[in-house]
Amino acid sequence: MSAHSGAKIGGEFALIRQFFHQKTQHQAQVDLSVGDDAALFRVAHGQQCVVSTDLLVSGRHFFADAAPRLLGHKALAVNLSDLAAMGAQPLAFTLSIALPSVDEAWLADFSAGMFALAQTHQCDLIGGDTTRSEQLVIGITIFGQLPRGAAILRSGAQVGDDIWVSGTLGGAAYALDLLQNGAAHVPELLRQRLEAPTPRVALGLALRDIATAMLDVSDGLAGDLMHVLRASNLAATIECDDLPMPLELQELPQLEAWRYAVTGGDDYELCFTAPATQRAALTALSVAQGVALTRIGLTTAGAPNITWRSQSNPAHFAQMSDWTGYNHF
Ligand code: ADP
Ligand code: MG
């Protein structure tokens, strides 16, 4: 890119150098980083390279006035979450960013949020593209690695597997609703579910030898679990009484709380299947990692479909039967 650079801080290259040039490199496998026409990295012998991309568009995926530090965190977090869902180890990422203007304070906070999370996961920013546009758009492509054949696919679930979910569900969607409806107070922990999700990278790695199928819950449990069921050609039964939810949701009327937990997006928790023989291992893993793991149902033989059940309130079934996940189109 050449034309129309932000003159205020000396153009596009100065901007990249100032805000997107990582000072330290973590991965020995990165041979060439920001500064040339392309970057170079190696994956270790016997490993596969895992690639995933996510695009965040202002007004669609985040509020135009979102805190830049949180936005930097979230843009990378959603990509790390995709690697976690494959059981992959993060290695490096690229950042493509379209900016309406060059706002130094905004860029400093955005890159600080992004690099703090990158540091946590020893993941290097190795390149990208920077341009001007009316609308703020952030695209990250992330690269990771795992031993050949070790990826946890959506297609691996077996009949009778338990269905598990990490953390809690519905909090991000509830926080979004509260913010959009101008709530006077949104509890901090709930806000964090939406604005600063924690990618379950270490959990994803540990599940390699345990889970039969996995994905991250980005568009809501109902829609996302259907992806696993279609890929594995199975049906599922979910016990709504067992859905793990943040405290704030537990205080809502039950059906409303479940609607958030089942259809709400943006939680970035892992949903996976595993044989019943792994229950003790998963309980131990939950303790070891300090992340809640909850068994919410079972896969069954049959056409891809989810049956929502509740011992405590069977009357809710009918209303829940047509709940689906978020779909952009
Ligand atoms: P080219 O014109 O050859 O595509 P660019 O001028 O777009 O090169 O980029 C110069 C260097 O800066 C490249 O190494 C590119 O990967 C890197 N880069 C550009 N934008 C970003 C960004 N937002 N984050 C990280 N690196 C970037
Ligand atoms: Mg370029």
mmCIF file of C-alpha atoms and ligand atoms in Angstrom:
data_model
loop_
_atom_site.group_PDB
_atom_site.id
_atom_site.type_symbol
_atom_site.label_atom_id
_atom_site.label_comp_id
_atom_site.label_asym_id
_atom_site.label_seq_id
_atom_site.Cartn_x
_atom_site.Cartn_y
_atom_site.Cartn_z
ATOM 1 C CA MET A 1 0.000 0.000 0.000
ATOM 2 C CA SER A 2 1.246 3.512 -0.730
ATOM 3 C CA ALA A 3 -1.318 6.313 -1.177
ATOM 4 C CA HIS A 4 -3.269 8.206 1.474
ATOM 5 C CA SER A 5 -1.238 7.249 4.536
ATOM 6 C CA GLY A 6 -1.930 8.963 7.845
ATOM 7 C CA ALA A 7 0.396 11.946 7.653
ATOM 8 C CA LYS A 8 0.135 12.746 11.335
ATOM 9 C CA ILE A 9 2.674 10.186 12.476
ATOM 10 C CA GLY A 10 4.782 9.972 9.380
ATOM 11 C CA GLY A 11 2.832 7.541 7.230
ATOM 12 C CA GLU A 12 1.913 3.928 7.050
ATOM 13 C CA PHE A 13 5.374 2.490 7.640
ATOM 14 C CA ALA A 14 5.975 4.592 10.728
ATOM 15 C CA LEU A 15 2.563 3.547 11.983
ATOM 16 C CA ILE A 16 3.385 -0.139 11.494
ATOM 17 C CA ARG A 17 6.784 0.297 13.118
ATOM 18 C CA GLN A 18 5.344 2.160 16.074
ATOM 19 C CA PHE A 19 2.301 0.051 16.843
ATOM 20 C CA PHE A 20 2.594 -3.321 15.131
ATOM 21 C CA HIS A 21 6.250 -4.153 15.331
ATOM 22 C CA GLN A 22 6.646 -6.599 18.175
ATOM 23 C CA LYS A 23 9.714 -5.863 20.281
ATOM 24 C CA THR A 24 10.452 -9.434 21.309
ATOM 25 C CA GLN A 25 9.985 -12.679 19.452
ATOM 26 C CA HIS A 26 8.771 -15.784 21.262
ATOM 27 C CA GLN A 27 8.821 -18.551 18.722
ATOM 28 C CA ALA A 28 12.161 -19.880 17.540
ATOM 29 C CA GLN A 29 10.322 -21.213 14.502
ATOM 30 C CA VAL A 30 9.726 -17.679 13.171
ATOM 31 C CA ASP A 31 12.583 -16.968 10.731
ATOM 32 C CA LEU A 32 11.356 -13.641 9.333
ATOM 33 C CA SER A 33 8.780 -11.317 10.848
ATOM 34 C CA VAL A 34 7.296 -7.861 10.050
ATOM 35 C CA GLY A 35 9.260 -5.813 7.514
ATOM 36 C CA ASP A 36 9.675 -7.805 4.315
ATOM 37 C CA ASP A 37 7.180 -8.748 1.593
ATOM 38 C CA ALA A 38 6.200 -11.871 3.500
ATOM 39 C CA ALA A 39 7.040 -13.665 6.719
ATOM 40 C CA LEU A 40 8.724 -17.051 7.159
ATOM 41 C CA PHE A 41 8.137 -19.668 9.821
ATOM 42 C CA ARG A 42 8.663 -23.391 10.208
ATOM 43 C CA VAL A 43 6.479 -26.043 11.788
ATOM 44 C CA ALA A 44 8.355 -28.725 13.710
ATOM 45 C CA HIS A 45 8.994 -32.116 12.095
ATOM 46 C CA GLY A 46 5.922 -34.343 12.176
ATOM 47 C CA GLN A 47 3.597 -31.417 12.895
ATOM 48 C CA GLN A 48 0.825 -29.907 10.818
ATOM 49 C CA CYS A 49 0.255 -26.184 10.363
ATOM 50 C CA VAL A 50 -3.209 -25.085 11.538
ATOM 51 C CA VAL A 51 -4.668 -21.878 10.064
ATOM 52 C CA SER A 52 -7.745 -19.873 11.011
ATOM 53 C CA THR A 53 -9.084 -16.393 10.169
ATOM 54 C CA ASP A 54 -11.652 -14.121 11.797
ATOM 55 C CA LEU A 55 -12.923 -10.764 10.617
ATOM 56 C CA LEU A 56 -14.327 -8.166 13.018
ATOM 57 C CA VAL A 57 -16.356 -5.326 11.530
ATOM 58 C CA SER A 58 -17.245 -2.169 13.422
ATOM 59 C CA GLY A 59 -20.957 -1.912 14.120
ATOM 60 C CA ARG A 60 -21.468 -5.617 13.506
ATOM 61 C CA HIS A 61 -19.045 -7.398 15.830
ATOM 62 C CA PHE A 62 -18.284 -4.543 18.207
ATOM 63 C CA PHE A 63 -19.510 -1.040 19.043
ATOM 64 C CA ALA A 64 -17.735 1.692 17.061
ATOM 65 C CA ASP A 65 -16.699 3.315 20.362
ATOM 66 C CA ALA A 66 -15.515 0.063 21.996
ATOM 67 C CA ALA A 67 -12.502 0.428 24.284
ATOM 68 C CA PRO A 68 -9.500 -0.162 21.969
ATOM 69 C CA ARG A 69 -7.550 -2.193 24.526
ATOM 70 C CA LEU A 70 -10.414 -4.660 24.860
ATOM 71 C CA LEU A 71 -10.888 -4.734 21.111
ATOM 72 C CA GLY A 72 -7.220 -5.633 20.593
ATOM 73 C CA HIS A 73 -7.628 -8.415 23.125
ATOM 74 C CA LYS A 74 -10.836 -9.733 21.608
ATOM 75 C CA ALA A 75 -9.646 -9.648 17.987
ATOM 76 C CA LEU A 76 -6.823 -12.024 18.901
ATOM 77 C CA ALA A 77 -8.860 -13.990 21.475
ATOM 78 C CA VAL A 78 -11.448 -15.146 18.930
ATOM 79 C CA ASN A 79 -8.664 -16.467 16.716
ATOM 80 C CA LEU A 80 -6.860 -18.203 19.581
ATOM 81 C CA SER A 81 -10.199 -19.768 20.457
ATOM 82 C CA ASP A 82 -10.420 -21.365 17.006
ATOM 83 C CA LEU A 83 -6.962 -22.893 17.442
ATOM 84 C CA ALA A 84 -7.940 -24.107 20.917
ATOM 85 C CA ALA A 85 -10.967 -25.815 19.389
ATOM 86 C CA MET A 86 -8.661 -27.840 17.128
ATOM 87 C CA GLY A 87 -6.342 -28.742 20.003
ATOM 88 C CA ALA A 88 -3.538 -26.673 18.444
ATOM 89 C CA GLN A 89 -0.602 -24.757 19.890
ATOM 90 C CA PRO A 90 -0.535 -21.104 18.705
ATOM 91 C CA LEU A 91 2.587 -19.999 16.827
ATOM 92 C CA ALA A 92 2.071 -16.723 14.992
ATOM 93 C CA PHE A 93 -0.553 -14.387 13.514
ATOM 94 C CA THR A 94 -1.020 -11.636 10.957
ATOM 95 C CA LEU A 95 -3.126 -8.492 11.432
ATOM 96 C CA SER A 96 -4.969 -6.742 8.614
ATOM 97 C CA ILE A 97 -6.512 -3.500 9.730
ATOM 98 C CA ALA A 98 -8.571 -0.854 7.928
ATOM 99 C CA LEU A 99 -8.690 2.403 9.888
ATOM 100 C CA PRO A 100 -10.915 5.471 9.378
ATOM 101 C CA SER A 101 -8.169 7.693 10.821
ATOM 102 C CA VAL A 102 -4.806 7.514 12.550
ATOM 103 C CA ASP A 103 -5.538 8.027 16.213
ATOM 104 C CA GLU A 104 -2.310 7.413 18.111
ATOM 105 C CA ALA A 105 -3.925 6.913 21.499
ATOM 106 C CA TRP A 106 -6.407 4.444 20.010
ATOM 107 C CA LEU A 107 -3.671 2.501 18.188
ATOM 108 C CA ALA A 108 -1.460 2.389 21.284
ATOM 109 C CA ASP A 109 -4.280 0.914 23.382
ATOM 110 C CA PHE A 110 -5.406 -1.474 20.663
ATOM 111 C CA SER A 111 -1.913 -2.871 20.154
ATOM 112 C CA ALA A 112 -1.304 -3.044 23.929
ATOM 113 C CA GLY A 113 -4.434 -5.192 24.376
ATOM 114 C CA MET A 114 -3.492 -7.414 21.466
ATOM 115 C CA PHE A 115 0.164 -7.830 22.465
ATOM 116 C CA ALA A 116 -0.676 -8.569 26.103
ATOM 117 C CA LEU A 117 -2.725 -11.591 25.008
ATOM 118 C CA ALA A 118 -0.127 -12.529 22.378
ATOM 119 C CA GLN A 119 2.488 -12.520 25.141
ATOM 120 C CA THR A 120 0.359 -14.806 27.327
ATOM 121 C CA HIS A 121 0.224 -17.342 24.524
ATOM 122 C CA GLN A 122 3.751 -16.787 23.135
ATOM 123 C CA CYS A 123 2.238 -16.017 19.766
ATOM 124 C CA ASP A 124 4.161 -13.689 17.407
ATOM 125 C CA LEU A 125 2.722 -10.974 15.146
ATOM 126 C CA ILE A 126 4.605 -11.702 11.914
ATOM 127 C CA GLY A 127 2.913 -9.439 9.379
ATOM 128 C CA GLY A 128 -0.255 -7.873 8.115
ATOM 129 C CA ASP A 129 -1.666 -5.066 6.056
ATOM 130 C CA THR A 130 -2.723 -1.545 6.998
ATOM 131 C CA THR A 131 -5.078 0.655 5.063
ATOM 132 C CA ARG A 132 -7.568 3.471 5.423
ATOM 133 C CA SER A 133 -11.330 2.979 5.100
ATOM 134 C CA GLU A 134 -14.588 4.560 6.273
ATOM 135 C CA GLN A 135 -15.197 1.675 8.592
ATOM 136 C CA LEU A 136 -12.906 0.040 11.113
ATOM 137 C CA VAL A 137 -12.278 -3.564 10.084
ATOM 138 C CA ILE A 138 -9.899 -5.945 11.868
ATOM 139 C CA GLY A 139 -8.848 -9.245 10.332
ATOM 140 C CA ILE A 140 -6.503 -11.635 12.062
ATOM 141 C CA THR A 141 -5.145 -14.846 10.585
ATOM 142 C CA ILE A 142 -3.568 -17.163 13.095
ATOM 143 C CA PHE A 143 -1.145 -20.044 12.584
ATOM 144 C CA GLY A 144 -0.616 -22.899 14.969
ATOM 145 C CA GLN A 145 0.718 -26.421 15.013
ATOM 146 C CA LEU A 146 -0.155 -29.873 16.253
ATOM 147 C CA PRO A 147 1.178 -33.395 15.735
ATOM 148 C CA ARG A 148 0.036 -34.763 12.378
ATOM 149 C CA GLY A 149 -3.413 -36.336 12.763
ATOM 150 C CA ALA A 150 -3.970 -35.035 16.302
ATOM 151 C CA ALA A 151 -6.495 -32.296 15.451
ATOM 152 C CA ILE A 152 -9.874 -32.645 17.146
ATOM 153 C CA LEU A 153 -12.405 -32.367 14.339
ATOM 154 C CA ARG A 154 -16.144 -31.740 14.440
ATOM 155 C CA SER A 155 -16.723 -35.099 12.766
ATOM 156 C CA GLY A 156 -15.317 -37.417 15.448
ATOM 157 C CA ALA A 157 -18.215 -37.767 17.910
ATOM 158 C CA GLN A 158 -19.409 -41.326 18.631
ATOM 159 C CA VAL A 159 -22.860 -42.592 19.664
ATOM 160 C CA GLY A 160 -23.248 -42.358 23.432
ATOM 161 C CA ASP A 161 -20.466 -39.824 23.983
ATOM 162 C CA ASP A 162 -20.977 -37.294 26.757
ATOM 163 C CA ILE A 163 -21.330 -33.677 25.639
ATOM 164 C CA TRP A 164 -19.272 -31.215 27.691
ATOM 165 C CA VAL A 165 -18.846 -27.486 27.803
ATOM 166 C CA SER A 166 -16.162 -25.363 29.482
ATOM 167 C CA GLY A 167 -16.840 -22.279 31.624
ATOM 168 C CA THR A 168 -20.298 -20.753 31.395
ATOM 169 C CA LEU A 169 -22.732 -19.993 28.588
ATOM 170 C CA GLY A 170 -24.955 -17.009 27.826
ATOM 171 C CA GLY A 171 -23.061 -14.323 29.734
ATOM 172 C CA ALA A 172 -21.742 -12.481 26.672
ATOM 173 C CA ALA A 173 -25.169 -12.332 25.014
ATOM 174 C CA TYR A 174 -26.799 -11.138 28.227
ATOM 175 C CA ALA A 175 -24.167 -8.421 28.672
ATOM 176 C CA LEU A 176 -24.710 -7.322 25.058
ATOM 177 C CA ASP A 177 -28.471 -7.089 25.602
ATOM 178 C CA LEU A 178 -27.986 -5.046 28.759
ATOM 179 C CA LEU A 179 -25.558 -2.661 27.035
ATOM 180 C CA GLN A 180 -27.762 -2.274 23.959
ATOM 181 C CA ASN A 181 -30.772 -1.536 26.133
ATOM 182 C CA GLY A 182 -28.861 1.137 28.010
ATOM 183 C CA ALA A 183 -28.777 -0.655 31.351
ATOM 184 C CA ALA A 184 -27.557 1.640 34.131
ATOM 185 C CA HIS A 185 -25.217 -0.979 35.504
ATOM 186 C CA VAL A 186 -23.694 -4.042 33.856
ATOM 187 C CA PRO A 187 -21.755 -6.156 36.387
ATOM 188 C CA GLU A 188 -18.024 -6.186 35.620
ATOM 189 C CA LEU A 189 -17.663 -9.966 35.425
ATOM 190 C CA LEU A 190 -20.556 -10.125 32.972
ATOM 191 C CA ARG A 191 -19.064 -7.358 30.821
ATOM 192 C CA GLN A 192 -15.821 -9.286 30.674
ATOM 193 C CA ARG A 193 -17.643 -12.268 29.207
ATOM 194 C CA LEU A 194 -18.485 -10.068 26.231
ATOM 195 C CA GLU A 195 -15.507 -7.742 25.994
ATOM 196 C CA ALA A 196 -12.561 -9.809 27.169
ATOM 197 C CA PRO A 197 -13.205 -13.493 26.474
ATOM 198 C CA THR A 198 -10.593 -16.006 27.618
ATOM 199 C CA PRO A 199 -9.521 -18.363 24.826
ATOM 200 C CA ARG A 200 -9.274 -21.911 26.249
ATOM 201 C CA VAL A 201 -5.920 -22.697 24.652
ATOM 202 C CA ALA A 202 -4.391 -24.892 27.385
ATOM 203 C CA LEU A 203 -7.664 -26.765 27.739
ATOM 204 C CA GLY A 204 -7.811 -27.420 23.993
ATOM 205 C CA LEU A 205 -4.294 -28.865 24.082
ATOM 206 C CA ALA A 206 -5.103 -31.111 27.052
ATOM 207 C CA LEU A 207 -8.255 -32.399 25.334
ATOM 208 C CA ARG A 208 -6.318 -33.818 22.381
ATOM 209 C CA ASP A 209 -6.170 -37.256 23.960
ATOM 210 C CA ILE A 210 -9.647 -37.093 25.472
ATOM 211 C CA ALA A 211 -12.208 -35.390 23.208
ATOM 212 C CA THR A 212 -13.646 -37.125 20.147
ATOM 213 C CA ALA A 213 -15.041 -33.917 18.582
ATOM 214 C CA MET A 214 -14.791 -30.244 19.522
ATOM 215 C CA LEU A 215 -15.557 -26.661 18.514
ATOM 216 C CA ASP A 216 -15.645 -23.289 20.182
ATOM 217 C CA VAL A 217 -19.016 -21.755 20.993
ATOM 218 C CA SER A 218 -19.024 -18.485 19.079
ATOM 219 C CA ASP A 219 -22.560 -18.364 17.639
ATOM 220 C CA GLY A 220 -24.483 -20.024 20.465
ATOM 221 C CA LEU A 221 -24.640 -23.614 21.729
ATOM 222 C CA ALA A 222 -27.687 -24.627 19.673
ATOM 223 C CA GLY A 223 -26.219 -23.671 16.314
ATOM 224 C CA ASP A 224 -22.666 -24.686 17.117
ATOM 225 C CA LEU A 225 -23.540 -28.088 18.551
ATOM 226 C CA MET A 226 -25.550 -28.740 15.378
ATOM 227 C CA HIS A 227 -22.285 -28.345 13.409
ATOM 228 C CA VAL A 228 -20.788 -31.221 15.416
ATOM 229 C CA LEU A 229 -23.939 -33.313 15.053
ATOM 230 C CA ARG A 230 -24.109 -32.805 11.286
ATOM 231 C CA ALA A 231 -20.401 -33.530 10.832
ATOM 232 C CA SER A 232 -20.643 -36.647 13.023
ATOM 233 C CA ASN A 233 -24.143 -37.649 11.800
ATOM 234 C CA LEU A 234 -25.586 -37.933 15.294
ATOM 235 C CA ALA A 235 -28.427 -36.524 17.385
ATOM 236 C CA ALA A 236 -28.118 -35.145 20.920
ATOM 237 C CA THR A 237 -30.063 -34.736 24.115
ATOM 238 C CA ILE A 238 -29.213 -31.740 26.285
ATOM 239 C CA GLU A 239 -30.269 -31.405 29.931
ATOM 240 C CA CYS A 240 -31.076 -27.717 30.341
ATOM 241 C CA ASP A 241 -30.969 -27.976 34.133
ATOM 242 C CA ASP A 242 -27.246 -28.707 33.774
ATOM 243 C CA LEU A 243 -26.311 -25.754 31.535
ATOM 244 C CA PRO A 244 -23.535 -23.794 33.299
ATOM 245 C CA MET A 245 -24.416 -20.097 33.499
ATOM 246 C CA PRO A 246 -22.978 -17.006 35.197
ATOM 247 C CA LEU A 247 -24.678 -16.017 38.485
ATOM 248 C CA GLU A 248 -26.390 -13.020 36.873
ATOM 249 C CA LEU A 249 -28.192 -15.339 34.457
ATOM 250 C CA GLN A 250 -29.215 -17.752 37.176
ATOM 251 C CA GLU A 251 -31.235 -14.925 38.706
ATOM 252 C CA LEU A 252 -33.380 -14.472 35.579
ATOM 253 C CA PRO A 253 -36.601 -16.400 34.867
ATOM 254 C CA GLN A 254 -35.452 -19.885 33.866
ATOM 255 C CA LEU A 255 -36.627 -19.861 30.279
ATOM 256 C CA GLU A 256 -35.010 -16.489 29.634
ATOM 257 C CA ALA A 257 -31.731 -17.641 31.158
ATOM 258 C CA TRP A 258 -31.749 -20.788 29.046
ATOM 259 C CA ARG A 259 -32.451 -18.787 25.922
ATOM 260 C CA TYR A 260 -29.236 -16.823 26.525
ATOM 261 C CA ALA A 261 -27.251 -19.962 27.328
ATOM 262 C CA VAL A 262 -28.557 -21.853 24.297
ATOM 263 C CA THR A 263 -28.776 -19.180 21.590
ATOM 264 C CA GLY A 264 -26.380 -16.470 22.811
ATOM 265 C CA GLY A 265 -23.117 -16.038 20.913
ATOM 266 C CA ASP A 266 -19.644 -14.745 21.763
ATOM 267 C CA ASP A 267 -18.860 -16.960 24.775
ATOM 268 C CA TYR A 268 -15.782 -18.625 23.224
ATOM 269 C CA GLU A 269 -16.041 -21.668 25.438
ATOM 270 C CA LEU A 270 -15.178 -25.140 24.176
ATOM 271 C CA CYS A 271 -17.934 -27.677 23.511
ATOM 272 C CA PHE A 272 -16.698 -31.223 23.058
ATOM 273 C CA THR A 273 -17.704 -34.858 23.121
ATOM 274 C CA ALA A 274 -15.919 -37.647 24.994
ATOM 275 C CA PRO A 275 -16.686 -41.233 25.952
ATOM 276 C CA ALA A 276 -18.058 -41.834 29.469
ATOM 277 C CA THR A 277 -14.766 -43.585 30.332
ATOM 278 C CA GLN A 278 -13.131 -40.112 30.349
ATOM 279 C CA ARG A 279 -15.318 -38.621 33.123
ATOM 280 C CA ALA A 280 -12.725 -38.997 35.869
ATOM 281 C CA ALA A 281 -9.960 -37.643 33.631
ATOM 282 C CA LEU A 282 -12.104 -34.606 32.783
ATOM 283 C CA THR A 283 -12.926 -33.918 36.424
ATOM 284 C CA ALA A 284 -9.201 -33.999 37.188
ATOM 285 C CA LEU A 285 -8.427 -31.761 34.213
ATOM 286 C CA SER A 286 -11.024 -29.231 35.360
ATOM 287 C CA VAL A 287 -9.364 -29.038 38.776
ATOM 288 C CA ALA A 288 -5.854 -28.902 37.319
ATOM 289 C CA GLN A 289 -6.702 -26.015 34.976
ATOM 290 C CA GLY A 290 -9.152 -24.177 37.216
ATOM 291 C CA VAL A 291 -11.747 -24.178 34.427
ATOM 292 C CA ALA A 292 -15.255 -25.523 35.004
ATOM 293 C CA LEU A 293 -16.118 -28.494 32.799
ATOM 294 C CA THR A 294 -19.786 -29.471 32.772
ATOM 295 C CA ARG A 295 -21.441 -32.516 31.274
ATOM 296 C CA ILE A 296 -24.632 -31.218 29.634
ATOM 297 C CA GLY A 297 -25.914 -34.156 27.615
ATOM 298 C CA LEU A 298 -25.342 -37.152 25.393
ATOM 299 C CA THR A 299 -25.056 -37.953 21.713
ATOM 300 C CA THR A 300 -27.530 -40.507 20.379
ATOM 301 C CA ALA A 301 -28.024 -42.410 17.134
ATOM 302 C CA GLY A 302 -30.279 -40.547 14.720
ATOM 303 C CA ALA A 303 -30.552 -37.694 12.274
ATOM 304 C CA PRO A 304 -28.770 -34.503 13.419
ATOM 305 C CA ASN A 305 -31.101 -32.827 15.902
ATOM 306 C CA ILE A 306 -31.040 -31.569 19.478
ATOM 307 C CA THR A 307 -33.638 -32.556 22.074
ATOM 308 C CA TRP A 308 -33.731 -30.032 24.921
ATOM 309 C CA ARG A 309 -34.837 -31.597 28.199
ATOM 310 C CA SER A 310 -35.548 -30.409 31.696
ATOM 311 C CA GLN A 311 -36.424 -32.489 34.737
ATOM 312 C CA SER A 312 -37.345 -29.356 36.652
ATOM 313 C CA ASN A 313 -39.664 -27.809 34.094
ATOM 314 C CA PRO A 314 -40.849 -30.099 31.287
ATOM 315 C CA ALA A 315 -43.374 -27.460 30.186
ATOM 316 C CA HIS A 316 -40.578 -25.464 28.560
ATOM 317 C CA PHE A 317 -39.735 -28.063 25.897
ATOM 318 C CA ALA A 318 -42.035 -26.862 23.168
ATOM 319 C CA GLN A 319 -40.714 -23.318 23.287
ATOM 320 C CA MET A 320 -37.111 -24.461 23.185
ATOM 321 C CA SER A 321 -37.485 -26.843 20.253
ATOM 322 C CA ASP A 322 -36.902 -24.175 17.592
ATOM 323 C CA TRP A 323 -34.049 -22.308 19.235
ATOM 324 C CA THR A 324 -31.113 -21.954 16.915
ATOM 325 C CA GLY A 325 -27.790 -20.172 16.968
ATOM 326 C CA TYR A 326 -26.943 -16.793 15.515
ATOM 327 C CA ASN A 327 -26.643 -16.702 11.752
ATOM 328 C CA HIS A 328 -25.327 -13.662 9.889
ATOM 329 C CA PHE A 329 -27.595 -14.201 6.863
HETATM 330 P P1 ADP B 1 3.568 -4.745 0.806
HETATM 331 O O1 ADP B 1 3.218 -3.426 0.194
HETATM 332 O O2 ADP B 1 4.775 -5.413 0.252
HETATM 333 O O3 ADP B 1 2.383 -5.648 0.949
HETATM 334 P P2 ADP B 1 3.243 -3.440 3.305
HETATM 335 O O4 ADP B 1 3.673 -2.063 3.093
HETATM 336 O O5 ADP B 1 1.779 -3.724 3.249
HETATM 337 O O6 ADP B 1 4.025 -4.389 2.316
HETATM 338 O O7 ADP B 1 3.788 -3.942 4.700
HETATM 339 C C1 ADP B 1 5.128 -3.790 5.061
HETATM 340 C C2 ADP B 1 5.457 -4.776 6.156
HETATM 341 O O8 ADP B 1 4.692 -4.459 7.315
HETATM 342 C C3 ADP B 1 5.116 -6.219 5.800
HETATM 343 O O9 ADP B 1 6.084 -7.057 6.395
HETATM 344 C C4 ADP B 1 3.784 -6.433 6.435
HETATM 345 O O10 ADP B 1 3.573 -7.787 6.776
HETATM 346 C C5 ADP B 1 3.901 -5.549 7.678
HETATM 347 N N1 ADP B 1 2.595 -5.022 8.129
HETATM 348 C C6 ADP B 1 1.756 -4.209 7.485
HETATM 349 N N2 ADP B 1 0.659 -3.913 8.229
HETATM 350 C C7 ADP B 1 0.818 -4.591 9.389
HETATM 351 C C8 ADP B 1 0.040 -4.719 10.556
HETATM 352 N N3 ADP B 1 -1.152 -4.104 10.714
HETATM 353 N N4 ADP B 1 0.505 -5.514 11.549
HETATM 354 C C9 ADP B 1 1.691 -6.146 11.391
HETATM 355 N N5 ADP B 1 2.471 -6.056 10.344
HETATM 356 C C10 ADP B 1 2.053 -5.287 9.339
HETATM 357 MG MG MG B 2 0.696 -4.976 1.915
#
